[in-house]
Amino acid sequence: MRSDQAGYAPYLDIFLRELEDKVEVARIQQQILDTICNQHLSDRLNEEIFRALNSSLLDITKLYEKYADPLQLSECKLAIIHCSGHQDAMLIQEIWTNIINNELKDASTAEDKMTILMSKIISLGQEYSGSPHCFPTF
């Protein structure tokens, strides 16, 4: 008997959505771990943080409150905002300001600044173009 004939299709749909949500949270958790390693923040952090990020799937609130916000991981914060559907315009503006400032801090010439900034905006725009609260275009 097919599952849609047995009345299980609605449950499978809910299960699939929950699974997709968990995959998205896992992607963000991996992004946080990668960012910590790539920005050489691992020197400042203890082993317990790496164990927590590597051992089990954390919830999105914990990822924001314990890792992304205190470590000032702006792109991870934007990913969390996107995943959660949170629509705090002031917070999103602050995150974008931090992303822009972080990108520009190492650029020396105006041309470098423009190239770096355009690259970052294009990259994030491709990821969040379907999410007007995370990628406001006005």
PDB file of N, CA, C and O in Angstrom, residues 27-101:
ATOM      1  N   ARG A  27      24.248  22.954   8.679  1.00  0.00           N
ATOM      2  CA  ARG A  27      25.081  23.744   7.756  1.00  0.00           C
ATOM      3  C   ARG A  27      25.596  25.001   8.452  1.00  0.00           C
ATOM      4  O   ARG A  27      26.764  25.366   8.328  1.00  0.00           O
ATOM      5  N   ILE A  28      24.736  25.655   9.225  1.00  0.00           N
ATOM      6  CA  ILE A  28      25.141  26.856   9.949  1.00  0.00           C
ATOM      7  C   ILE A  28      26.148  26.505  11.042  1.00  0.00           C
ATOM      8  O   ILE A  28      27.131  27.220  11.247  1.00  0.00           O
ATOM      9  N   GLN A  29      25.921  25.409  11.731  1.00  0.00           N
ATOM     10  CA  GLN A  29      26.856  24.976  12.763  1.00  0.00           C
ATOM     11  C   GLN A  29      28.233  24.715  12.155  1.00  0.00           C
ATOM     12  O   GLN A  29      29.253  25.109  12.713  1.00  0.00           O
ATOM     13  N   GLN A  30      28.255  24.088  10.979  1.00  0.00           N
ATOM     14  CA  GLN A  30      29.524  23.849  10.289  1.00  0.00           C
ATOM     15  C   GLN A  30      30.153  25.168   9.854  1.00  0.00           C
ATOM     16  O   GLN A  30      31.373  25.344   9.932  1.00  0.00           O
ATOM     17  N   GLN A  31      29.339  26.109   9.407  1.00  0.00           N
ATOM     18  CA  GLN A  31      29.831  27.424   9.005  1.00  0.00           C
ATOM     19  C   GLN A  31      30.490  28.125  10.197  1.00  0.00           C
ATOM     20  O   GLN A  31      31.545  28.750  10.042  1.00  0.00           O
ATOM     21  N   ILE A  32      29.893  28.022  11.364  1.00  0.00           N
ATOM     22  CA  ILE A  32      30.474  28.626  12.565  1.00  0.00           C
ATOM     23  C   ILE A  32      31.822  27.985  12.873  1.00  0.00           C
ATOM     24  O   ILE A  32      32.817  28.680  13.123  1.00  0.00           O
ATOM     25  N   LEU A  33      31.873  26.672  12.840  1.00  0.00           N
ATOM     26  CA  LEU A  33      33.122  25.961  13.114  1.00  0.00           C
ATOM     27  C   LEU A  33      34.196  26.332  12.091  1.00  0.00           C
ATOM     28  O   LEU A  33      35.344  26.613  12.451  1.00  0.00           O
ATOM     29  N   ASP A  34      33.831  26.368  10.812  1.00  0.00           N
ATOM     30  CA  ASP A  34      34.785  26.746   9.760  1.00  0.00           C
ATOM     31  C   ASP A  34      35.274  28.172   9.944  1.00  0.00           C
ATOM     32  O   ASP A  34      36.469  28.462   9.781  1.00  0.00           O
ATOM     33  N   THR A  35      34.371  29.078  10.289  1.00  0.00           N
ATOM     34  CA  THR A  35      34.745  30.478  10.474  1.00  0.00           C
ATOM     35  C   THR A  35      35.703  30.629  11.647  1.00  0.00           C
ATOM     36  O   THR A  35      36.672  31.378  11.566  1.00  0.00           O
ATOM     37  N   ILE A  36      35.428  29.918  12.730  1.00  0.00           N
ATOM     38  CA  ILE A  36      36.317  29.966  13.890  1.00  0.00           C
ATOM     39  C   ILE A  36      37.720  29.509  13.488  1.00  0.00           C
ATOM     40  O   ILE A  36      38.719  30.150  13.840  1.00  0.00           O
ATOM     41  N   CYS A  37      37.799  28.446  12.732  1.00  0.00           N
ATOM     42  CA  CYS A  37      39.109  27.926  12.304  1.00  0.00           C
ATOM     43  C   CYS A  37      39.786  28.856  11.303  1.00  0.00           C
ATOM     44  O   CYS A  37      40.983  29.128  11.410  1.00  0.00           O
ATOM     45  N   ASN A  38      39.035  29.368  10.345  1.00  0.00           N
ATOM     46  CA  ASN A  38      39.604  30.226   9.305  1.00  0.00           C
ATOM     47  C   ASN A  38      40.051  31.585   9.824  1.00  0.00           C
ATOM     48  O   ASN A  38      40.983  32.176   9.292  1.00  0.00           O
ATOM     49  N   GLN A  39      39.379  32.089  10.834  1.00  0.00           N
ATOM     50  CA  GLN A  39      39.752  33.392  11.389  1.00  0.00           C
ATOM     51  C   GLN A  39      40.744  33.244  12.534  1.00  0.00           C
ATOM     52  O   GLN A  39      41.014  34.203  13.248  1.00  0.00           O
ATOM     53  N   HIS A  40      41.231  32.053  12.733  1.00  0.00           N
ATOM     54  CA  HIS A  40      42.214  31.763  13.786  1.00  0.00           C
ATOM     55  C   HIS A  40      41.712  32.169  15.169  1.00  0.00           C
ATOM     56  O   HIS A  40      42.485  32.588  16.018  1.00  0.00           O
ATOM     57  N   LEU A  41      40.422  32.031  15.356  1.00  0.00           N
ATOM     58  CA  LEU A  41      39.842  32.285  16.672  1.00  0.00           C
ATOM     59  C   LEU A  41      40.050  31.090  17.589  1.00  0.00           C
ATOM     60  O   LEU A  41      39.860  31.185  18.794  1.00  0.00           O
ATOM     61  N   SER A  42      40.442  29.969  17.000  1.00  0.00           N
ATOM     62  CA  SER A  42      40.593  28.748  17.784  1.00  0.00           C
ATOM     63  C   SER A  42      41.658  28.891  18.865  1.00  0.00           C
ATOM     64  O   SER A  42      41.601  28.215  19.880  1.00  0.00           O
ATOM     65  N   ASP A  43      42.612  29.794  18.660  1.00  0.00           N
ATOM     66  CA  ASP A  43      43.644  30.010  19.675  1.00  0.00           C
ATOM     67  C   ASP A  43      43.055  30.557  20.968  1.00  0.00           C
ATOM     68  O   ASP A  43      43.559  30.284  22.046  1.00  0.00           O
ATOM     69  N   ARG A  44      41.990  31.355  20.842  1.00  0.00           N
ATOM     70  CA  ARG A  44      41.361  31.982  22.009  1.00  0.00           C
ATOM     71  C   ARG A  44      40.330  31.083  22.672  1.00  0.00           C
ATOM     72  O   ARG A  44      39.893  31.377  23.768  1.00  0.00           O
ATOM     73  N   LEU A  45      39.909  30.039  21.996  1.00  0.00           N
ATOM     74  CA  LEU A  45      38.809  29.217  22.484  1.00  0.00           C
ATOM     75  C   LEU A  45      39.321  27.907  23.075  1.00  0.00           C
ATOM     76  O   LEU A  45      40.345  27.389  22.668  1.00  0.00           O
ATOM     77  N   ASN A  46      38.562  27.380  23.981  1.00  0.00           N
ATOM     78  CA  ASN A  46      38.986  26.131  24.604  1.00  0.00           C
ATOM     79  C   ASN A  46      38.441  24.916  23.855  1.00  0.00           C
ATOM     80  O   ASN A  46      37.589  25.029  22.985  1.00  0.00           O
ATOM     81  N   GLU A  47      38.958  23.786  24.231  1.00  0.00           N
ATOM     82  CA  GLU A  47      38.597  22.513  23.595  1.00  0.00           C
ATOM     83  C   GLU A  47      37.106  22.206  23.713  1.00  0.00           C
ATOM     84  O   GLU A  47      36.512  21.591  22.828  1.00  0.00           O
ATOM     85  N   GLU A  48      36.491  22.647  24.779  1.00  0.00           N
ATOM     86  CA  GLU A  48      35.073  22.362  25.028  1.00  0.00           C
ATOM     87  C   GLU A  48      34.180  22.933  23.918  1.00  0.00           C
ATOM     88  O   GLU A  48      33.202  22.312  23.516  1.00  0.00           O
ATOM     89  N   ILE A  49      34.537  24.095  23.405  1.00  0.00           N
ATOM     90  CA  ILE A  49      33.752  24.714  22.333  1.00  0.00           C
ATOM     91  C   ILE A  49      33.797  23.848  21.076  1.00  0.00           C
ATOM     92  O   ILE A  49      32.780  23.596  20.449  1.00  0.00           O
ATOM     93  N   PHE A  50      34.976  23.364  20.722  1.00  0.00           N
ATOM     94  CA  PHE A  50      35.101  22.517  19.544  1.00  0.00           C
ATOM     95  C   PHE A  50      34.362  21.201  19.734  1.00  0.00           C
ATOM     96  O   PHE A  50      33.730  20.697  18.816  1.00  0.00           O
ATOM     97  N   ARG A  51      34.439  20.667  20.935  1.00  0.00           N
ATOM     98  CA  ARG A  51      33.735  19.420  21.226  1.00  0.00           C
ATOM     99  C   ARG A  51      32.228  19.624  21.084  1.00  0.00           C
ATOM    100  O   ARG A  51      31.531  18.789  20.509  1.00  0.00           O
ATOM    101  N   ALA A  52      31.722  20.731  21.599  1.00  0.00           N
ATOM    102  CA  ALA A  52      30.283  21.008  21.523  1.00  0.00           C
ATOM    103  C   ALA A  52      29.829  21.172  20.072  1.00  0.00           C
ATOM    104  O   ALA A  52      28.782  20.648  19.684  1.00  0.00           O
ATOM    105  N   LEU A  53      30.614  21.874  19.284  1.00  0.00           N
ATOM    106  CA  LEU A  53      30.241  22.098  17.886  1.00  0.00           C
ATOM    107  C   LEU A  53      30.394  20.839  17.031  1.00  0.00           C
ATOM    108  O   LEU A  53      29.744  20.710  15.999  1.00  0.00           O
ATOM    109  N   ASN A  54      31.250  19.928  17.445  1.00  0.00           N
ATOM    110  CA  ASN A  54      31.497  18.708  16.675  1.00  0.00           C
ATOM    111  C   ASN A  54      30.712  17.493  17.136  1.00  0.00           C
ATOM    112  O   ASN A  54      30.625  16.512  16.407  1.00  0.00           O
ATOM    113  N   SER A  55      30.147  17.530  18.332  1.00  0.00           N
ATOM    114  CA  SER A  55      29.572  16.311  18.886  1.00  0.00           C
ATOM    115  C   SER A  55      28.095  16.106  18.575  1.00  0.00           C
ATOM    116  O   SER A  55      27.666  14.993  18.330  1.00  0.00           O
ATOM    117  N   SER A  56      27.313  17.163  18.615  1.00  0.00           N
ATOM    118  CA  SER A  56      25.880  16.997  18.369  1.00  0.00           C
ATOM    119  C   SER A  56      25.314  18.270  17.750  1.00  0.00           C
ATOM    120  O   SER A  56      25.927  19.330  17.812  1.00  0.00           O
ATOM    121  N   LEU A  57      24.143  18.116  17.188  1.00  0.00           N
ATOM    122  CA  LEU A  57      23.482  19.241  16.549  1.00  0.00           C
ATOM    123  C   LEU A  57      22.887  20.154  17.621  1.00  0.00           C
ATOM    124  O   LEU A  57      22.088  19.725  18.446  1.00  0.00           O
ATOM    125  N   LEU A  58      23.313  21.406  17.614  1.00  0.00           N
ATOM    126  CA  LEU A  58      22.816  22.390  18.572  1.00  0.00           C
ATOM    127  C   LEU A  58      21.610  23.104  17.978  1.00  0.00           C
ATOM    128  O   LEU A  58      21.449  23.151  16.755  1.00  0.00           O
ATOM    129  N   ASP A  59      20.786  23.694  18.827  1.00  0.00           N
ATOM    130  CA  ASP A  59      19.649  24.429  18.279  1.00  0.00           C
ATOM    131  C   ASP A  59      20.112  25.815  17.826  1.00  0.00           C
ATOM    132  O   ASP A  59      21.155  26.318  18.243  1.00  0.00           O
ATOM    133  N   ILE A  60      19.320  26.409  16.972  1.00  0.00           N
ATOM    134  CA  ILE A  60      19.694  27.659  16.310  1.00  0.00           C
ATOM    135  C   ILE A  60      19.885  28.803  17.309  1.00  0.00           C
ATOM    136  O   ILE A  60      20.767  29.642  17.137  1.00  0.00           O
ATOM    137  N   THR A  61      19.093  28.822  18.369  1.00  0.00           N
ATOM    138  CA  THR A  61      19.223  29.868  19.386  1.00  0.00           C
ATOM    139  C   THR A  61      20.566  29.748  20.101  1.00  0.00           C
ATOM    140  O   THR A  61      21.251  30.747  20.318  1.00  0.00           O
ATOM    141  N   LYS A  62      20.945  28.535  20.453  1.00  0.00           N
ATOM    142  CA  LYS A  62      22.221  28.314  21.130  1.00  0.00           C
ATOM    143  C   LYS A  62      23.385  28.699  20.216  1.00  0.00           C
ATOM    144  O   LYS A  62      24.372  29.285  20.669  1.00  0.00           O
ATOM    145  N   LEU A  63      23.273  28.357  18.926  1.00  0.00           N
ATOM    146  CA  LEU A  63      24.330  28.731  17.990  1.00  0.00           C
ATOM    147  C   LEU A  63      24.510  30.244  17.948  1.00  0.00           C
ATOM    148  O   LEU A  63      25.632  30.741  17.891  1.00  0.00           O
ATOM    149  N   TYR A  64      23.408  30.971  17.997  1.00  0.00           N
ATOM    150  CA  TYR A  64      23.485  32.434  17.960  1.00  0.00           C
ATOM    151  C   TYR A  64      24.034  32.977  19.280  1.00  0.00           C
ATOM    152  O   TYR A  64      24.986  33.764  19.287  1.00  0.00           O
ATOM    153  N   GLU A  65      23.436  32.560  20.380  1.00  0.00           N
ATOM    154  CA  GLU A  65      23.758  33.148  21.682  1.00  0.00           C
ATOM    155  C   GLU A  65      25.125  32.739  22.225  1.00  0.00           C
ATOM    156  O   GLU A  65      25.785  33.531  22.889  1.00  0.00           O
ATOM    157  N   LYS A  66      25.569  31.511  21.959  1.00  0.00           N
ATOM    158  CA  LYS A  66      26.830  31.041  22.530  1.00  0.00           C
ATOM    159  C   LYS A  66      28.027  31.197  21.600  1.00  0.00           C
ATOM    160  O   LYS A  66      29.166  31.196  22.068  1.00  0.00           O
ATOM    161  N   TYR A  67      27.760  31.311  20.292  1.00  0.00           N
ATOM    162  CA  TYR A  67      28.883  31.314  19.357  1.00  0.00           C
ATOM    163  C   TYR A  67      28.872  32.523  18.423  1.00  0.00           C
ATOM    164  O   TYR A  67      29.791  33.333  18.457  1.00  0.00           O
ATOM    165  N   ALA A  68      27.856  32.648  17.592  1.00  0.00           N
ATOM    166  CA  ALA A  68      27.859  33.685  16.553  1.00  0.00           C
ATOM    167  C   ALA A  68      27.904  35.094  17.134  1.00  0.00           C
ATOM    168  O   ALA A  68      28.686  35.932  16.682  1.00  0.00           O
ATOM    169  N   ASP A  69      27.095  35.367  18.142  1.00  0.00           N
ATOM    170  CA  ASP A  69      27.055  36.720  18.703  1.00  0.00           C
ATOM    171  C   ASP A  69      28.294  37.051  19.533  1.00  0.00           C
ATOM    172  O   ASP A  69      28.966  38.043  19.255  1.00  0.00           O
ATOM    173  N   PRO A  70      28.663  36.234  20.517  1.00  0.00           N
ATOM    174  CA  PRO A  70      29.834  36.598  21.319  1.00  0.00           C
ATOM    175  C   PRO A  70      31.144  36.634  20.522  1.00  0.00           C
ATOM    176  O   PRO A  70      32.034  37.420  20.834  1.00  0.00           O
ATOM    177  N   LEU A  71      31.254  35.794  19.492  1.00  0.00           N
ATOM    178  CA  LEU A  71      32.470  35.768  18.682  1.00  0.00           C
ATOM    179  C   LEU A  71      32.410  36.753  17.516  1.00  0.00           C
ATOM    180  O   LEU A  71      33.335  36.818  16.710  1.00  0.00           O
ATOM    181  N   GLN A  72      31.319  37.465  17.412  1.00  0.00           N
ATOM    182  CA  GLN A  72      31.113  38.484  16.366  1.00  0.00           C
ATOM    183  C   GLN A  72      31.283  37.897  14.960  1.00  0.00           C
ATOM    184  O   GLN A  72      31.988  38.450  14.117  1.00  0.00           O
ATOM    185  N   LEU A  73      30.602  36.795  14.723  1.00  0.00           N
ATOM    186  CA  LEU A  73      30.633  36.122  13.422  1.00  0.00           C
ATOM    187  C   LEU A  73      29.446  36.620  12.595  1.00  0.00           C
ATOM    188  O   LEU A  73      28.395  35.983  12.531  1.00  0.00           O
ATOM    189  N   SER A  74      29.619  37.760  11.968  1.00  0.00           N
ATOM    190  CA  SER A  74      28.507  38.461  11.322  1.00  0.00           C
ATOM    191  C   SER A  74      27.828  37.658  10.223  1.00  0.00           C
ATOM    192  O   SER A  74      26.602  37.641  10.137  1.00  0.00           O
ATOM    193  N   GLU A  75      28.593  37.001   9.379  1.00  0.00           N
ATOM    194  CA  GLU A  75      27.970  36.217   8.311  1.00  0.00           C
ATOM    195  C   GLU A  75      27.207  35.021   8.878  1.00  0.00           C
ATOM    196  O   GLU A  75      26.157  34.646   8.345  1.00  0.00           O
ATOM    197  N   CYS A  76      27.708  34.447   9.940  1.00  0.00           N
ATOM    198  CA  CYS A  76      26.988  33.353  10.609  1.00  0.00           C
ATOM    199  C   CYS A  76      25.705  33.890  11.242  1.00  0.00           C
ATOM    200  O   CYS A  76      24.665  33.216  11.211  1.00  0.00           O
ATOM    201  N   LYS A  77      25.774  35.076  11.800  1.00  0.00           N
ATOM    202  CA  LYS A  77      24.580  35.690  12.377  1.00  0.00           C
ATOM    203  C   LYS A  77      23.531  35.921  11.293  1.00  0.00           C
ATOM    204  O   LYS A  77      22.343  35.657  11.504  1.00  0.00           O
ATOM    205  N   LEU A  78      23.961  36.366  10.124  1.00  0.00           N
ATOM    206  CA  LEU A  78      23.029  36.580   9.014  1.00  0.00           C
ATOM    207  C   LEU A  78      22.407  35.258   8.572  1.00  0.00           C
ATOM    208  O   LEU A  78      21.200  35.188   8.310  1.00  0.00           O
ATOM    209  N   ALA A  79      23.199  34.204   8.531  1.00  0.00           N
ATOM    210  CA  ALA A  79      22.681  32.879   8.170  1.00  0.00           C
ATOM    211  C   ALA A  79      21.644  32.403   9.190  1.00  0.00           C
ATOM    212  O   ALA A  79      20.617  31.827   8.826  1.00  0.00           O
ATOM    213  N   ILE A  80      21.892  32.675  10.457  1.00  0.00           N
ATOM    214  CA  ILE A  80      20.949  32.287  11.508  1.00  0.00           C
ATOM    215  C   ILE A  80      19.657  33.084  11.386  1.00  0.00           C
ATOM    216  O   ILE A  80      18.565  32.526  11.501  1.00  0.00           O
ATOM    217  N   ILE A  81      19.772  34.367  11.134  1.00  0.00           N
ATOM    218  CA  ILE A  81      18.588  35.219  10.945  1.00  0.00           C
ATOM    219  C   ILE A  81      17.764  34.690   9.774  1.00  0.00           C
ATOM    220  O   ILE A  81      16.540  34.581   9.845  1.00  0.00           O
ATOM    221  N   HIS A  82      18.440  34.352   8.697  1.00  0.00           N
ATOM    222  CA  HIS A  82      17.768  33.824   7.516  1.00  0.00           C
ATOM    223  C   HIS A  82      17.052  32.505   7.836  1.00  0.00           C
ATOM    224  O   HIS A  82      15.880  32.323   7.497  1.00  0.00           O
ATOM    225  N   CYS A  83      17.754  31.608   8.500  1.00  0.00           N
ATOM    226  CA  CYS A  83      17.197  30.292   8.824  1.00  0.00           C
ATOM    227  C   CYS A  83      15.999  30.400   9.759  1.00  0.00           C
ATOM    228  O   CYS A  83      15.002  29.707   9.588  1.00  0.00           O
ATOM    229  N   SER A  84      16.093  31.289  10.724  1.00  0.00           N
ATOM    230  CA  SER A  84      15.035  31.406  11.731  1.00  0.00           C
ATOM    231  C   SER A  84      13.846  32.228  11.256  1.00  0.00           C
ATOM    232  O   SER A  84      12.772  32.148  11.841  1.00  0.00           O
ATOM    233  N   GLY A  85      14.058  33.040  10.219  1.00  0.00           N
ATOM    234  CA  GLY A  85      12.983  33.903   9.743  1.00  0.00           C
ATOM    235  C   GLY A  85      12.796  35.150  10.594  1.00  0.00           C
ATOM    236  O   GLY A  85      11.834  35.894  10.421  1.00  0.00           O
ATOM    237  N   HIS A  86      13.726  35.397  11.502  1.00  0.00           N
ATOM    238  CA  HIS A  86      13.660  36.567  12.378  1.00  0.00           C
ATOM    239  C   HIS A  86      13.763  37.832  11.519  1.00  0.00           C
ATOM    240  O   HIS A  86      14.587  37.910  10.624  1.00  0.00           O
ATOM    241  N   GLN A  87      12.944  38.826  11.804  1.00  0.00           N
ATOM    242  CA  GLN A  87      12.888  40.007  10.944  1.00  0.00           C
ATOM    243  C   GLN A  87      13.093  41.302  11.713  1.00  0.00           C
ATOM    244  O   GLN A  87      12.309  42.228  11.619  1.00  0.00           O
ATOM    245  N   ASP A  88      14.177  41.386  12.446  1.00  0.00           N
ATOM    246  CA  ASP A  88      14.537  42.588  13.195  1.00  0.00           C
ATOM    247  C   ASP A  88      15.403  43.471  12.294  1.00  0.00           C
ATOM    248  O   ASP A  88      16.598  43.226  12.111  1.00  0.00           O
ATOM    249  N   ALA A  89      14.804  44.502  11.734  1.00  0.00           N
ATOM    250  CA  ALA A  89      15.490  45.354  10.749  1.00  0.00           C
ATOM    251  C   ALA A  89      16.732  46.018  11.332  1.00  0.00           C
ATOM    252  O   ALA A  89      17.758  46.129  10.645  1.00  0.00           O
ATOM    253  N   MET A  90      16.664  46.453  12.575  1.00  0.00           N
ATOM    254  CA  MET A  90      17.820  47.110  13.191  1.00  0.00           C
ATOM    255  C   MET A  90      18.982  46.119  13.368  1.00  0.00           C
ATOM    256  O   MET A  90      20.136  46.457  13.117  1.00  0.00           O
ATOM    257  N   LEU A  91      18.676  44.917  13.795  1.00  0.00           N
ATOM    258  CA  LEU A  91      19.713  43.897  13.969  1.00  0.00           C
ATOM    259  C   LEU A  91      20.340  43.545  12.623  1.00  0.00           C
ATOM    260  O   LEU A  91      21.558  43.442  12.508  1.00  0.00           O
ATOM    261  N   ILE A  92      19.524  43.395  11.612  1.00  0.00           N
ATOM    262  CA  ILE A  92      20.037  43.054  10.281  1.00  0.00           C
ATOM    263  C   ILE A  92      20.904  44.177   9.731  1.00  0.00           C
ATOM    264  O   ILE A  92      21.964  43.935   9.146  1.00  0.00           O
ATOM    265  N   GLN A  93      20.499  45.411   9.972  1.00  0.00           N
ATOM    266  CA  GLN A  93      21.312  46.563   9.537  1.00  0.00           C
ATOM    267  C   GLN A  93      22.662  46.555  10.260  1.00  0.00           C
ATOM    268  O   GLN A  93      23.709  46.787   9.643  1.00  0.00           O
ATOM    269  N   GLU A  94      22.649  46.254  11.538  1.00  0.00           N
ATOM    270  CA  GLU A  94      23.894  46.186  12.313  1.00  0.00           C
ATOM    271  C   GLU A  94      24.795  45.063  11.787  1.00  0.00           C
ATOM    272  O   GLU A  94      26.014  45.248  11.659  1.00  0.00           O
ATOM    273  N   ILE A  95      24.209  43.930  11.473  1.00  0.00           N
ATOM    274  CA  ILE A  95      24.987  42.806  10.934  1.00  0.00           C
ATOM    275  C   ILE A  95      25.626  43.192   9.609  1.00  0.00           C
ATOM    276  O   ILE A  95      26.814  42.945   9.380  1.00  0.00           O
ATOM    277  N   TRP A  96      24.848  43.825   8.721  1.00  0.00           N
ATOM    278  CA  TRP A  96      25.394  44.246   7.429  1.00  0.00           C
ATOM    279  C   TRP A  96      26.507  45.282   7.602  1.00  0.00           C
ATOM    280  O   TRP A  96      27.520  45.236   6.896  1.00  0.00           O
ATOM    281  N   THR A  97      26.335  46.198   8.535  1.00  0.00           N
ATOM    282  CA  THR A  97      27.380  47.188   8.807  1.00  0.00           C
ATOM    283  C   THR A  97      28.661  46.494   9.243  1.00  0.00           C
ATOM    284  O   THR A  97      29.754  46.843   8.778  1.00  0.00           O
ATOM    285  N   ASN A  98      28.537  45.501  10.113  1.00  0.00           N
ATOM    286  CA  ASN A  98      29.713  44.759  10.566  1.00  0.00           C
ATOM    287  C   ASN A  98      30.360  43.965   9.437  1.00  0.00           C
ATOM    288  O   ASN A  98      31.590  43.907   9.346  1.00  0.00           O
ATOM    289  N   ILE A  99      29.543  43.359   8.576  1.00  0.00           N
ATOM    290  CA  ILE A  99      30.086  42.622   7.434  1.00  0.00           C
ATOM    291  C   ILE A  99      30.888  43.563   6.541  1.00  0.00           C
ATOM    292  O   ILE A  99      32.024  43.264   6.150  1.00  0.00           O
ATOM    293  N   ILE A 100      30.323  44.702   6.229  1.00  0.00           N
ATOM    294  CA  ILE A 100      31.002  45.683   5.363  1.00  0.00           C
ATOM    295  C   ILE A 100      32.285  46.181   6.016  1.00  0.00           C
ATOM    296  O   ILE A 100      33.345  46.237   5.373  1.00  0.00           O
ATOM    297  N   ASN A 101      32.217  46.547   7.290  1.00  0.00           N
ATOM    298  CA  ASN A 101      33.414  47.034   7.989  1.00  0.00           C
ATOM    299  C   ASN A 101      34.512  45.974   8.052  1.00  0.00           C
ATOM    300  O   ASN A 101      35.693  46.293   7.884  1.00  0.00           O
TER     301      ASN A 101
END
